[in-house]
Short mmCIF file of C-alpha atoms in Angstrom, two decimals:
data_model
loop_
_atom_site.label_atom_id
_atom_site.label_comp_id
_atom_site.label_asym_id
_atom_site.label_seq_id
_atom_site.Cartn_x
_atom_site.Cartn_y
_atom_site.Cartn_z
CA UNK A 1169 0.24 0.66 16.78
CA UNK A 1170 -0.63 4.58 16.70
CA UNK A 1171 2.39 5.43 18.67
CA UNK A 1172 5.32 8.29 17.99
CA UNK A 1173 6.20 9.49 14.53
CA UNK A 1174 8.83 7.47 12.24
CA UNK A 1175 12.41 8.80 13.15
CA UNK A 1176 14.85 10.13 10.40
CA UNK A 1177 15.84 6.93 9.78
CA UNK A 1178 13.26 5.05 9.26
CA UNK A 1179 12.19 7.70 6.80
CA UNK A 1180 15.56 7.41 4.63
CA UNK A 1181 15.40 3.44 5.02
CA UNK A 1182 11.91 3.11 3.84
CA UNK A 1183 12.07 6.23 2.12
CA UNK A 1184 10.33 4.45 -1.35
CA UNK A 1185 7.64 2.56 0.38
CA UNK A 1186 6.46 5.54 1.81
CA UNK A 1187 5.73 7.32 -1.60
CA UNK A 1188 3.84 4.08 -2.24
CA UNK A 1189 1.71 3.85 0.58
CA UNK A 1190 2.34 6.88 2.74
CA UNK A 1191 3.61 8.08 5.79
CA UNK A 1192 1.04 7.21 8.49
CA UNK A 1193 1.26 3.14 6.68
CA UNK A 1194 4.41 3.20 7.12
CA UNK A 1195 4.56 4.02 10.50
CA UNK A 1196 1.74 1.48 11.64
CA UNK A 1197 4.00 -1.34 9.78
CA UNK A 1198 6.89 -0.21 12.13
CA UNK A 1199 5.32 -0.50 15.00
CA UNK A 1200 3.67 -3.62 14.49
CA UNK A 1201 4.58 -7.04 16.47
CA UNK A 1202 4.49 -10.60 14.31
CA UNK A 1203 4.43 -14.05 15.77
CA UNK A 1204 5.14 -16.54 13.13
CA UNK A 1205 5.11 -20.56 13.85
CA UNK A 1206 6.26 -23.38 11.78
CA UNK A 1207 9.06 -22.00 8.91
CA UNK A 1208 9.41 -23.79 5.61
CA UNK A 1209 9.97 -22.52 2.27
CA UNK A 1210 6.56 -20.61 2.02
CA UNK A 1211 6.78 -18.93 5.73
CA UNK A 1212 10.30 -17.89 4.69
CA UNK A 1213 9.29 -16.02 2.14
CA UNK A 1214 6.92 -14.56 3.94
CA UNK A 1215 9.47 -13.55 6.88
CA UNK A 1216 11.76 -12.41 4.25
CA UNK A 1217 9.03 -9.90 2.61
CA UNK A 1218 7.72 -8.65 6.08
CA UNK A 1219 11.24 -7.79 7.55
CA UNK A 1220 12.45 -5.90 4.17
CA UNK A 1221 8.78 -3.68 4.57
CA UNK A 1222 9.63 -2.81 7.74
CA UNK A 1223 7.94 -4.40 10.48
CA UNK A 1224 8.24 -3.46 14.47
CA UNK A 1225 9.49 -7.51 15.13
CA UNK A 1226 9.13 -10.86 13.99
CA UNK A 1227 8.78 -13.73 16.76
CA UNK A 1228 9.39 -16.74 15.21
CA UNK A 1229 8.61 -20.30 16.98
CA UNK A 1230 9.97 -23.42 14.94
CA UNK A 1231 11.86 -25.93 17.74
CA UNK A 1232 12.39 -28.91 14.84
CA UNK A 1233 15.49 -29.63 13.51
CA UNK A 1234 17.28 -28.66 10.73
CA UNK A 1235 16.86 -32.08 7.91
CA UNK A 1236 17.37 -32.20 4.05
CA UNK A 1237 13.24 -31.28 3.91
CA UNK A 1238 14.23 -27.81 5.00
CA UNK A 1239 17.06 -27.21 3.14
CA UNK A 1240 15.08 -27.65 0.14
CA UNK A 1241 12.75 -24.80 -0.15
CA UNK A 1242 14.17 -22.59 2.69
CA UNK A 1243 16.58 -19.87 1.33
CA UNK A 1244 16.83 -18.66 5.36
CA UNK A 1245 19.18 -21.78 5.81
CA UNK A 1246 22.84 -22.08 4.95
CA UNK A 1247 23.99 -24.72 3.20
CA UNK A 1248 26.59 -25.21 5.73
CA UNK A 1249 26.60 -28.00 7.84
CA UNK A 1250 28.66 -25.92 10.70
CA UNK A 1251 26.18 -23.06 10.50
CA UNK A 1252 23.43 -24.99 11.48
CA UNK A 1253 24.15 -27.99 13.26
CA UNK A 1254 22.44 -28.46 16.77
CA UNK A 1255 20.40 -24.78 16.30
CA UNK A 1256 16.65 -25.17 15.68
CA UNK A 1257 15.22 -23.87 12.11
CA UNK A 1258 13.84 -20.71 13.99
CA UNK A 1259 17.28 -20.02 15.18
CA UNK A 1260 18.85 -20.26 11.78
CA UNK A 1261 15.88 -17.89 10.19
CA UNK A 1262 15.90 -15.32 12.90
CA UNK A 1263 20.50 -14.83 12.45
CA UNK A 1264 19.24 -15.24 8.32
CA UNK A 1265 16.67 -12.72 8.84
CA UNK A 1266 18.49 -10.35 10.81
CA UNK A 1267 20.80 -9.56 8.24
CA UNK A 1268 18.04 -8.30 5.62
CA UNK A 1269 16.80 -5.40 8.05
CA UNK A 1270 18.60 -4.68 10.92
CA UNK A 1271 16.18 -2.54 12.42
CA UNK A 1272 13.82 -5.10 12.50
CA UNK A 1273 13.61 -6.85 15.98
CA UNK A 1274 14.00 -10.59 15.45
CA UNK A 1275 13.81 -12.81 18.18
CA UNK A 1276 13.08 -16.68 18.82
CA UNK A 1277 10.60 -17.76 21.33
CA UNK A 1278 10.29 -21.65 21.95
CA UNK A 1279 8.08 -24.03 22.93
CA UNK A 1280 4.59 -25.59 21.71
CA UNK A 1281 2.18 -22.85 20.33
CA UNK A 1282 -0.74 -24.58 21.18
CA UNK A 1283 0.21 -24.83 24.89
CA UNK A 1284 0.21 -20.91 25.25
CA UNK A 1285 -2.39 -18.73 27.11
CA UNK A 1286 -4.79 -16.60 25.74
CA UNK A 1287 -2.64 -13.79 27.27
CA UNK A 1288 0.81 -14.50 25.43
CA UNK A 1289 -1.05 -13.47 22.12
CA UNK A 1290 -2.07 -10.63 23.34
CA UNK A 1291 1.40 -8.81 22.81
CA UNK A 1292 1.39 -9.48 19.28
CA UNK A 1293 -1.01 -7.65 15.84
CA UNK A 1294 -0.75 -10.41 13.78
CA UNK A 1295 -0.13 -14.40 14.03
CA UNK A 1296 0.88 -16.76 11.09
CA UNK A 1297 0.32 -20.55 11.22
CA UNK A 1298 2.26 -22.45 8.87
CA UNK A 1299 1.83 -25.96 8.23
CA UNK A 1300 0.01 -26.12 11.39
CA UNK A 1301 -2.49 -29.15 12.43
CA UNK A 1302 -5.84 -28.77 12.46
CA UNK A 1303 -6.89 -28.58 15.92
CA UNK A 1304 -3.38 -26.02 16.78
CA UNK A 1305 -5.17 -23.65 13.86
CA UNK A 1306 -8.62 -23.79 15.63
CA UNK A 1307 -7.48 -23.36 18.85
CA UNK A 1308 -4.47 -20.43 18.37
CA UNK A 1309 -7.58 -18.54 16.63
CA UNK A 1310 -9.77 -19.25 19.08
CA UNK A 1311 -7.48 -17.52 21.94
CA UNK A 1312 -7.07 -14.48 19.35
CA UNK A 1313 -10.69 -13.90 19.30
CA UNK A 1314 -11.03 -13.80 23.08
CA UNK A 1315 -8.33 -10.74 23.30
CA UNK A 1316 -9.58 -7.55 23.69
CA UNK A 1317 -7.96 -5.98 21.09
CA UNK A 1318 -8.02 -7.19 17.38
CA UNK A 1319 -5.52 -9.69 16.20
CA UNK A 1320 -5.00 -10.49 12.45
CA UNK A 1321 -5.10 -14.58 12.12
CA UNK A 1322 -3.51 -15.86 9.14
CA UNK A 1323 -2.87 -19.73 8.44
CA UNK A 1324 -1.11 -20.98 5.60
CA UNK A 1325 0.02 -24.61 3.79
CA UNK A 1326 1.82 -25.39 1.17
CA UNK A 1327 2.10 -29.06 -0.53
CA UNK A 1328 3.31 -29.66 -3.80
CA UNK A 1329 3.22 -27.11 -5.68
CA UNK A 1330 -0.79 -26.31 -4.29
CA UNK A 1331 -0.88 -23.54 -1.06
CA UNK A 1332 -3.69 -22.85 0.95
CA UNK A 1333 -3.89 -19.32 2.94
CA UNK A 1334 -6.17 -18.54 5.33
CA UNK A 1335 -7.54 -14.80 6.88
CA UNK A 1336 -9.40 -14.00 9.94
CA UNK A 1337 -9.94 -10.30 10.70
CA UNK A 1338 -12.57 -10.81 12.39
CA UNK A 1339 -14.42 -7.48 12.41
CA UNK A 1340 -11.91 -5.20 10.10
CA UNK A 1341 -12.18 -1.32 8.74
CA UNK A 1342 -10.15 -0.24 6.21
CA UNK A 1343 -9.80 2.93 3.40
CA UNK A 1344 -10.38 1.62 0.02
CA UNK A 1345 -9.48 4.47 -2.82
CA UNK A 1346 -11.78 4.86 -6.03
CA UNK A 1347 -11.40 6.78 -9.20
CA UNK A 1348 -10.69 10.68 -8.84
CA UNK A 1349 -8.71 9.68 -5.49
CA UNK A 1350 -11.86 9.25 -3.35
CA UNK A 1351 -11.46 7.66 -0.47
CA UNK A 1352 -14.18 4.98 1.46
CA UNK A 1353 -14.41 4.05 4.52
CA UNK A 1354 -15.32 0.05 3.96
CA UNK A 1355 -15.82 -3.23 6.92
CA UNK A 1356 -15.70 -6.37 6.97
CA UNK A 1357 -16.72 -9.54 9.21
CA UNK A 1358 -14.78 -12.18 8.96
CA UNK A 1359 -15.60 -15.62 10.32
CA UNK A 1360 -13.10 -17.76 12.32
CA UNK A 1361 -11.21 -20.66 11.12
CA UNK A 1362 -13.57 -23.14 12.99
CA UNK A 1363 -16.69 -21.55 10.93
CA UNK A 1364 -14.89 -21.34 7.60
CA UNK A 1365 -13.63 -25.36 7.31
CA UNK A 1366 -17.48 -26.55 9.06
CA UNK A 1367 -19.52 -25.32 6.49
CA UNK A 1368 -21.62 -27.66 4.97
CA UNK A 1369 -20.52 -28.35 1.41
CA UNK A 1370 -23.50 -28.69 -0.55
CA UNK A 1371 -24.49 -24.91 -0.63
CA UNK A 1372 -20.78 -24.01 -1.64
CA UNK A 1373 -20.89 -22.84 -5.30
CA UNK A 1374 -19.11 -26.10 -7.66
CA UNK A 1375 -17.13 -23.41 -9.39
CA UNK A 1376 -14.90 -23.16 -5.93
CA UNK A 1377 -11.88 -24.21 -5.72
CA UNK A 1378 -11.28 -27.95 -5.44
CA UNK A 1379 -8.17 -27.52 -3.30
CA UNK A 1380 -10.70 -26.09 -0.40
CA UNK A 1381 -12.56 -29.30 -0.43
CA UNK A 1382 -9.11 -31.25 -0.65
CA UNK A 1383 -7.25 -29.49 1.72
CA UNK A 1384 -10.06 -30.08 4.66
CA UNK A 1385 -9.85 -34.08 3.53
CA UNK A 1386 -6.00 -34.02 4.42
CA UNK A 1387 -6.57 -32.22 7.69
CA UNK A 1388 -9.00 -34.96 8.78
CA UNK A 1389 -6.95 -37.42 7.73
CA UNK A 1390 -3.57 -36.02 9.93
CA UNK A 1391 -5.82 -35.55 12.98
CA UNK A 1392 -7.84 -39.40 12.57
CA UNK A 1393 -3.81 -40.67 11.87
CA UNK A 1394 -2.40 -38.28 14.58
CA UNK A 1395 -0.16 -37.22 11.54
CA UNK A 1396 2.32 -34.28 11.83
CA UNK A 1397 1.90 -31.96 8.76
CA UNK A 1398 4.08 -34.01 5.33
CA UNK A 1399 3.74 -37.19 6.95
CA UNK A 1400 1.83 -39.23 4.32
CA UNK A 1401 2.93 -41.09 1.56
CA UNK A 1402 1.56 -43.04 -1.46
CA UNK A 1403 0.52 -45.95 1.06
CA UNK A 1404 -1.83 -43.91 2.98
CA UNK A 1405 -4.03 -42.73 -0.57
CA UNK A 1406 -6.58 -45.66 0.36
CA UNK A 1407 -7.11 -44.18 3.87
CA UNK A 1408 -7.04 -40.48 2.14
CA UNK A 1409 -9.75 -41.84 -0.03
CA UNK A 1410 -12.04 -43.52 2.68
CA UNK A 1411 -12.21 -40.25 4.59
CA UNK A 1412 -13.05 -38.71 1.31
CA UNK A 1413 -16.12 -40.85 0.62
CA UNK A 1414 -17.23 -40.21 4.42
CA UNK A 1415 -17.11 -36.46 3.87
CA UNK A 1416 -18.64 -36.25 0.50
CA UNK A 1417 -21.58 -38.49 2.32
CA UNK A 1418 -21.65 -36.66 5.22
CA UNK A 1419 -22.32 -33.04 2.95
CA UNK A 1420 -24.59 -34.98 0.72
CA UNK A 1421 -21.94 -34.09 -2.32
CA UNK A 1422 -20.28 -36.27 -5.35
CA UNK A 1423 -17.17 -37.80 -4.64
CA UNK A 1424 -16.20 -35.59 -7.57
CA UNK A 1425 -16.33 -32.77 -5.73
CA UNK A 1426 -12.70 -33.81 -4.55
CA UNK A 1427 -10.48 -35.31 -6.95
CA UNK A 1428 -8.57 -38.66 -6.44
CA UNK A 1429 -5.93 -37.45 -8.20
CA UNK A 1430 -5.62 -33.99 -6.48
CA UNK A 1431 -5.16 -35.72 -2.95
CA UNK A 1432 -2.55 -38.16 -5.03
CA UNK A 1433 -0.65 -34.90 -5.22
CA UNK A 1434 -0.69 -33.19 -2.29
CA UNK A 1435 0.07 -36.67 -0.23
CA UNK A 1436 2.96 -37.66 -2.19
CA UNK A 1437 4.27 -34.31 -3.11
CA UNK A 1438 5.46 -33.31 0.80
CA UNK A 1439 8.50 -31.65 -0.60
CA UNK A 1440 7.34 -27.81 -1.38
CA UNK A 1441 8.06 -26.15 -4.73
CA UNK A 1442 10.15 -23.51 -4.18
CA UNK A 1443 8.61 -21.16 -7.33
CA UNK A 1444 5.50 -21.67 -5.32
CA UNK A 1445 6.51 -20.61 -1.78
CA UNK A 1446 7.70 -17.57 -3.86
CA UNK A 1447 4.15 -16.47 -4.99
CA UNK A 1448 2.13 -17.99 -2.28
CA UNK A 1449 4.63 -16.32 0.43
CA UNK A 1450 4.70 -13.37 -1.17
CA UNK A 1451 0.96 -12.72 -1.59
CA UNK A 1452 0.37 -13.79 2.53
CA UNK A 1453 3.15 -10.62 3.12
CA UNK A 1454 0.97 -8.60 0.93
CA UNK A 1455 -1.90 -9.00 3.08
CA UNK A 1456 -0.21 -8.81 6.34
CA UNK A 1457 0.67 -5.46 4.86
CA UNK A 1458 -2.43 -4.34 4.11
CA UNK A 1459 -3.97 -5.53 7.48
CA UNK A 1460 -1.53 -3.76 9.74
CA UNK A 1461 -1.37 -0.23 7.41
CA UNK A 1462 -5.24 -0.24 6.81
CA UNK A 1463 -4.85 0.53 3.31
CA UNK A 1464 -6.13 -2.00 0.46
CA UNK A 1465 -9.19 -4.50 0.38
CA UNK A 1466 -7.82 -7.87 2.49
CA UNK A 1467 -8.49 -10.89 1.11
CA UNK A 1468 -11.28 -12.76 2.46
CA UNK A 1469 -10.97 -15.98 3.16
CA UNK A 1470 -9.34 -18.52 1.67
CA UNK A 1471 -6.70 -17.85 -1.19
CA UNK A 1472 -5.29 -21.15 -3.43
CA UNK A 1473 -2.70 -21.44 -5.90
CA UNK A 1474 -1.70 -24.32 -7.88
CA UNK A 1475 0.99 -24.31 -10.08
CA UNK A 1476 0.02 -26.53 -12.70
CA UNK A 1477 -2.70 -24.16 -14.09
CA UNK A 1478 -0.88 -21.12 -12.74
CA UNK A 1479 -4.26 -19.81 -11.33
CA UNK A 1480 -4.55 -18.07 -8.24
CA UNK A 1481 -8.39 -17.53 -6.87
CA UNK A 1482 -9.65 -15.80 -3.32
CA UNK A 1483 -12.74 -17.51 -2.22
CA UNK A 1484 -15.02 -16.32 0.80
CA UNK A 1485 -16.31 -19.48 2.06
CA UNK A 1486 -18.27 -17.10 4.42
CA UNK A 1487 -20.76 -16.27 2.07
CA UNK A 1488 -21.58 -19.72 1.55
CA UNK A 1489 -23.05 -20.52 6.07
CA UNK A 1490 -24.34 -16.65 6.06
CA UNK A 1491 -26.48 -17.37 3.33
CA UNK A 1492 -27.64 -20.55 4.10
#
């Protein structure tokens, strides 16, 4: 991403971000290469946030269809029947997208993500997972850690009005500025996605986040069902609930530790809530930002939102295996 200086207009066009966060972050962000898979409301606001900063290209991967699920929560589609009828939802996003920057590449690649080499990631600085199963999210990483060169991993799920990100740096440097405009040099280590949802629950502080514990119950569940991410209903909260009790026994925990009524919600509330893709897509842009510029402490690990309290909390499940 160190490559040639930003031309004249790129310096006009982003002319205010660079006052914000300089020259030499501006010009990392522009050369920078995205792959983004499985667009919904969240991911779109993501897209939308990552385009307008200025990235080098967005590759987006979504083959489904476009239904009345999608229209709901993603802006990137027209309303139009006759503007989207027989074109995939990445196809939609990426003519949507276009328009907000056009010197952003945008481009469409299809096919399954999971099915791809180690190689085809290589090309790419960054990959988002959205809505992705379980064993597409450990694997995808998994190929990004064998690369030579260091790719940001980023998951994130949204149900209800709940969202779930995930970060994997793996082994990440960045400038962090203190009082009097002093400048340290700071690393972390980051574990991978397989390491941060296998870590045994009982030494995890009971002041995390119950969504953590929640959201790892619904991923079992979609793999034992062979579920696609949203299909669950109201009938499947006595299954939801067995695997619950298996998982609490298994980490030698309370069933408390995961609410009944918390998986209630995010099984029968498959529809996104669109005020909630805006802050949980927003806040995964921010820290794609930060990642690819260098500039600003990353989050690390996990980051959760619900609506309903209107609390947002980072927690580094990492600390909780390293420790132990």
């Amino acid at each position: 991403m160190d490559g040639e200086e930003l031309t004249e207009q790129e310096t006009a066009l982003y002319d205010r971000q660079i006052r914000v966060w300089g020259a030499n972050a501006q010009r990392r962000l522009t050369k920078s290469h995205i792959l983004v898979s499985g667009i919904k409301g969240t991911v779109a606001e993501f897209c939308k946030n990552i385009v307008l900063a200025g990235v080098g290209s967005v590759t987006l991967m979504d083959d489904s269809l476009v239904n009345e699920e999608a229209l709901n929560a993603n802006f990137l589609i027209p309303p139009d029947e006759n503007a989207y009828k027989g074109k995939t939802v990445a196809e939609i996003c990426c003519d949507s997208l276009k328009d907000f920057n056009p010197m952003v590449l945008v481009s469409v690649e299809k096919g399954d993500l999971s099915a791809r080499s180690t190689e085809f990631f290589e090309k790419f600085d960054v990959v988002v997972i959205g809505y992705g199963s379980l064993a597409t999210k450990k694997a995808v990483n998994e190929k990004c850690r064998k690369l030579s060169k260091r790719v940001g991993f980023y998951t994130v799920d949204c149900r209800d009005s709940c969202g779930e990100i995930f970060v994997d740096l793996q082994d990440y440097k960045y400038t962090k500025v203190k009082k009097l405009e002093e400048k340290v040099e700071c690393e972390l280590n980051f574990p991978s996605f397989q390491e941060a949802v296998s870590v045994p629950w009982k030494p995890i502080p009971r002041r995390t986040a119950k969504l953590y514990f929640a959201m790892r119950v619904i991923e079992v569940f979609e793999e034992n069902e062979r579920r696609k991410h949203g299909e669950c209903s109201l009938l499947d909260l006595a299954t939801v609930l067995e695997i619950k009790k298996k998982l609490c026994e298994a980490n030698s925990v309370s069933e408390s530790h995961v609410p009944d009524s918390l998986l209630e919600r995010l099984i029968t509330g498959t529809i996104e809530f669109p005020p909630a893709c805006a802050i949980v897509g927003g806040i995964l842009a921010q820290e794609v930002i930060k990642a690819v510029s260098g500039k600003g402490e990353p989050l690390k690990n996990f980051f959760y939102y619900d609506a309903q309290d209107g609390k947002g909390v980072m927690e580094d499940i990492s600390n909780s295996f390293t420790s132990s």
